[in-house]
CSV table of C-alpha atoms in Angstrom, one decimal:
chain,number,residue,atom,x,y,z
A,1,UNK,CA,17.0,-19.2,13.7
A,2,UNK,CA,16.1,-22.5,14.9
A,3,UNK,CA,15.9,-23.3,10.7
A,4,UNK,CA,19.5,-22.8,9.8
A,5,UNK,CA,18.3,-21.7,6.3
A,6,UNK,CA,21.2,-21.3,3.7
A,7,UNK,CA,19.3,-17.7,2.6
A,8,UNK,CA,16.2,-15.7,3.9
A,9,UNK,CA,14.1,-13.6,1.9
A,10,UNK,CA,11.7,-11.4,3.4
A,11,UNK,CA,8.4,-9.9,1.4
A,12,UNK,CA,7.1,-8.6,4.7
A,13,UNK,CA,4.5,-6.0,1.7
A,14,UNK,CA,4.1,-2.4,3.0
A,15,UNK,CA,1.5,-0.4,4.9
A,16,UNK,CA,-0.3,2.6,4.1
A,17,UNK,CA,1.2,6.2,4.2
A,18,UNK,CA,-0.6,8.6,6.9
A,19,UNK,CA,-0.4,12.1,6.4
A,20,UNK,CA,0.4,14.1,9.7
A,21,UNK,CA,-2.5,16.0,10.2
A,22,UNK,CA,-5.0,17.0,12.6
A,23,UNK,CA,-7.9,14.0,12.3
A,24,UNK,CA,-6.3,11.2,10.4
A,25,UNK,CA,-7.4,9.5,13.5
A,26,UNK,CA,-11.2,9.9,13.5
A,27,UNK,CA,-13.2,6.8,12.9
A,28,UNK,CA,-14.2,7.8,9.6
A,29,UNK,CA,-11.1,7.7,8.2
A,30,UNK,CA,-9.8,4.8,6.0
A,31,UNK,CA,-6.8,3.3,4.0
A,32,UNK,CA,-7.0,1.8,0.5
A,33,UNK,CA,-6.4,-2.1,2.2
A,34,UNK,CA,-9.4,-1.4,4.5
A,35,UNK,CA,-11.4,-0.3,1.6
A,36,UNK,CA,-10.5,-3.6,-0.7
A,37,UNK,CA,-10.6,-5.8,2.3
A,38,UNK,CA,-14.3,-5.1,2.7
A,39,UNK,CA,-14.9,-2.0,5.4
A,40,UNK,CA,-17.7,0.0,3.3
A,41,UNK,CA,-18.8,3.0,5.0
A,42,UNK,CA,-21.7,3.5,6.3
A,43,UNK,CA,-22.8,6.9,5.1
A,44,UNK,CA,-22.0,7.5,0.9
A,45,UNK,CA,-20.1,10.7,1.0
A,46,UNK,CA,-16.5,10.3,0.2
A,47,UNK,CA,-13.2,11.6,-0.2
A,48,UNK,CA,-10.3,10.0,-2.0
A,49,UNK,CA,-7.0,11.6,-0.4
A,50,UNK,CA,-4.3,11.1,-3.6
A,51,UNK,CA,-5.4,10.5,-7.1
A,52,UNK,CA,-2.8,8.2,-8.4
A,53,UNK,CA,-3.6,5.1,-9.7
A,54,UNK,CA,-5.0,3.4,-6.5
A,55,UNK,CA,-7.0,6.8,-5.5
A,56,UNK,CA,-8.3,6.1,-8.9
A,57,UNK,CA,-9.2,2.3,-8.6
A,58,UNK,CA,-10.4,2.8,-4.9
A,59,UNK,CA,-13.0,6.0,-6.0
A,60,UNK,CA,-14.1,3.8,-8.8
A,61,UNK,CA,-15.0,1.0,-6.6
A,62,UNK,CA,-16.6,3.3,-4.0
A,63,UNK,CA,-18.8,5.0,-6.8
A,64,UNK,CA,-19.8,1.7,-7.9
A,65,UNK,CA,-21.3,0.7,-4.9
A,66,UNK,CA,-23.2,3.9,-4.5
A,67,UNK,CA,-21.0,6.8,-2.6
A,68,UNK,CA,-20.7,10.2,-4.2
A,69,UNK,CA,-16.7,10.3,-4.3
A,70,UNK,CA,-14.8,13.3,-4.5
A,71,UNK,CA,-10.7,12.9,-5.6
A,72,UNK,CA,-8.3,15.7,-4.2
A,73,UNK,CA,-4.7,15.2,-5.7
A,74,UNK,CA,-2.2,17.7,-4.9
A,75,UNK,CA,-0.5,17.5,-8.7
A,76,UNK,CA,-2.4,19.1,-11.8
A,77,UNK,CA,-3.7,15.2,-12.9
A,78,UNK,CA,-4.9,12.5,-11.8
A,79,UNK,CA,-3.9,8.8,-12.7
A,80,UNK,CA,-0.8,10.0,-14.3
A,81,UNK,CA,1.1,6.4,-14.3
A,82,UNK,CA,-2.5,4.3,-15.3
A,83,UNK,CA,-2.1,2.4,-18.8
A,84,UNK,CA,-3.8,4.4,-20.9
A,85,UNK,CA,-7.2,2.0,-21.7
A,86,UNK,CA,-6.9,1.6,-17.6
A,87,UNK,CA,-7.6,5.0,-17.5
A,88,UNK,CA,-9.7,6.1,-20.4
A,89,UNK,CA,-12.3,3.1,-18.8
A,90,UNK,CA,-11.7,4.8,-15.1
A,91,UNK,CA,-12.1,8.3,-16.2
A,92,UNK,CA,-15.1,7.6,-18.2
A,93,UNK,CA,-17.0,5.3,-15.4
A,94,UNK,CA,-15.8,8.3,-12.6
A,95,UNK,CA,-17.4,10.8,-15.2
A,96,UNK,CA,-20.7,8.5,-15.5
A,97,UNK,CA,-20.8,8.6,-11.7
A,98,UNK,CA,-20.3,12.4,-11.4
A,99,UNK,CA,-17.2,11.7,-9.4
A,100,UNK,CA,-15.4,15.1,-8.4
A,101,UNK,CA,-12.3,15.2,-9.0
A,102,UNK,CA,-9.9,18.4,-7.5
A,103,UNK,CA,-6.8,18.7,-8.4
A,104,UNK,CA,-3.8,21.1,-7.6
A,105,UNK,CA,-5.1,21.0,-3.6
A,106,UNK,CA,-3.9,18.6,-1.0
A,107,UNK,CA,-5.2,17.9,2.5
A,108,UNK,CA,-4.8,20.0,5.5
A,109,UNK,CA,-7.4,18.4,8.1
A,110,UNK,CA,-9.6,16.4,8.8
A,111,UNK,CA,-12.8,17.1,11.0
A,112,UNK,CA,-16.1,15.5,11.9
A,113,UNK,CA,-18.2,16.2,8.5
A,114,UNK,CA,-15.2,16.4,5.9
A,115,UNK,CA,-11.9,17.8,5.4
A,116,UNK,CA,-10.2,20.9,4.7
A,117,UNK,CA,-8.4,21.3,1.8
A,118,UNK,CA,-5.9,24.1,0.3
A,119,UNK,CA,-4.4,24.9,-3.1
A,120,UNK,CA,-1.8,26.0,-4.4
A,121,UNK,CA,-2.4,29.8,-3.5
A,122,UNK,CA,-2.9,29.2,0.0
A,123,UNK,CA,-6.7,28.7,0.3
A,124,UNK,CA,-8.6,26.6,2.4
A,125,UNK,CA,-12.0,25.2,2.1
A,126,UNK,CA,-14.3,22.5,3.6
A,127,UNK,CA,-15.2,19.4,1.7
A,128,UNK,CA,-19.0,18.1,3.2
A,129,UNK,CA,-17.5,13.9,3.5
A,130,UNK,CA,-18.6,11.2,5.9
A,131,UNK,CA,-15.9,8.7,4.6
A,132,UNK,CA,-12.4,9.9,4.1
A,133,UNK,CA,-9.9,7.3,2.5
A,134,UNK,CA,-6.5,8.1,2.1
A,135,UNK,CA,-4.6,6.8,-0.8
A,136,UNK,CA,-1.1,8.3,-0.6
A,137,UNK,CA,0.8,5.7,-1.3
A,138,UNK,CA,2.7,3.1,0.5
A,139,UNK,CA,5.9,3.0,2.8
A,140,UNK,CA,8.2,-0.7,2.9
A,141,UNK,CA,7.8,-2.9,5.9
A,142,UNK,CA,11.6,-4.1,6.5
A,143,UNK,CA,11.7,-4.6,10.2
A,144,UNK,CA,11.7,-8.5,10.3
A,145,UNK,CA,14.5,-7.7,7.5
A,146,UNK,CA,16.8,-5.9,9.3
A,147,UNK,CA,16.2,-8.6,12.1
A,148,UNK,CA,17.5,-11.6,9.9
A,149,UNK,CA,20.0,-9.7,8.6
A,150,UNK,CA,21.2,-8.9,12.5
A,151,UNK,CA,21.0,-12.7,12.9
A,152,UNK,CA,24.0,-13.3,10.2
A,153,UNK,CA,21.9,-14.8,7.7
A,154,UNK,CA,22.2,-14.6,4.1
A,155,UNK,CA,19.2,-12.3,3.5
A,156,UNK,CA,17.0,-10.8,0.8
A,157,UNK,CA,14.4,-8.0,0.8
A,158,UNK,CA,12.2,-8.2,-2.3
A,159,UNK,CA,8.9,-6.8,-3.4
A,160,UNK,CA,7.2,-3.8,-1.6
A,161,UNK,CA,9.0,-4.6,1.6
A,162,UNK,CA,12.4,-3.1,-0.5
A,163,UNK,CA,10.5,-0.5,-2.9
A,164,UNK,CA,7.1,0.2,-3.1
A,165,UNK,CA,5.8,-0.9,-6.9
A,166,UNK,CA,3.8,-2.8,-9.1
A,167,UNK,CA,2.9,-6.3,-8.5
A,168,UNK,CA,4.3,-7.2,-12.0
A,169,UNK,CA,7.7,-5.5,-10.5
A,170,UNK,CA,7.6,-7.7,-7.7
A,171,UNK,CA,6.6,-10.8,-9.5
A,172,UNK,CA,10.1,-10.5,-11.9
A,173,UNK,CA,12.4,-9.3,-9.1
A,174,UNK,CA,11.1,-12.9,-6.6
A,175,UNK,CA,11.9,-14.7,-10.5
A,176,UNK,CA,15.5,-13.3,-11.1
A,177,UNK,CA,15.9,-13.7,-7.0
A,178,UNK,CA,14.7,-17.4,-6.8
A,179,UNK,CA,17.3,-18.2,-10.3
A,180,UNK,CA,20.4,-16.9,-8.5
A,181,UNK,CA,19.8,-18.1,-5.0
């Protein structure tokens, strides 16, 4: 406030979605940023909660430091919105590193050992993991947004802090933002 800027624009990121279930608290548990930003488990059985694209990246990373990774997606595929030679060099590394990959089932707990799992008909079973990382997907921070904008201030959300999406997204919407201001 003390600035008196002609325009604000906020790029505050986002933050990792967290399933509401019973254990997404236990210390064994992960996100995607903590995985990239250099926790590594100590034990090297893992689950990948989601299989999009960053499920994807994160299980390749973990298999290629040593952990047995099992995917569980809830949809029939996995990696659906990779570029195709993205994928085809994923799949194929995941494949060379007998990654698991379970799809149609999502997540109903989480409990010292692993997690329980369900499909589509309704059953459960148990999932031996002692690293669980959950890659569901983001959620836009816009608090300090909504603050400026409170303030009077011409003001601009842009990047993940507006929609969750690629970095190449965000890259041209901060372009096309930065021309007009």
């Amino acid at each position: 406030q003390s600035e008196a800027p002609d325009a604000v624009v906020v790029a505050t990121g986002s933050k990792p979605l967290l399933p509401q279930v019973d254990g997404i608290n236990l210390p064994f548990v992960h996100t995607v940023p903590e995985i990239f930003n250099g926790t590594r488990p100590k034990l090297k059985k893992a689950v990948v909660i989601g299989g999009g694209d960053t499920g994807c990246e994160v299980a390749l990373d973990l298999s290629h430091k040593g952990y047995q990774v099992t995917i569980v997606e809830q949809e029939p595929r996995i990696g659906i919105h990779l570029e195709a030679i993205t994928k085809k060099m994923i799949f194929k590394h995941l494949k060379e590193k007998d990654a698991a990959i379970l799809t149609s089932h999502h997540l109903v707990s989480i409990a010292p050992g692993g997690v329980y799992v369900g499909d589509d008909a309704g059953k459960q079973h148990f999932i031996d993991a002692d690293s669980v990382v959950i890659a569901m997907g983001n959620k836009p921070v816009d608090d300090l947004f909504e603050q400026v904008q409170k303030l009077g201030f011409e003001s601009y959300r842009i990047g993940d802090c507006r929609e969750v999406r690629s970095a190449k997204d965000a890259i041209a919407e901060s372009a096309t933002l930065a021309r007009r201001i």
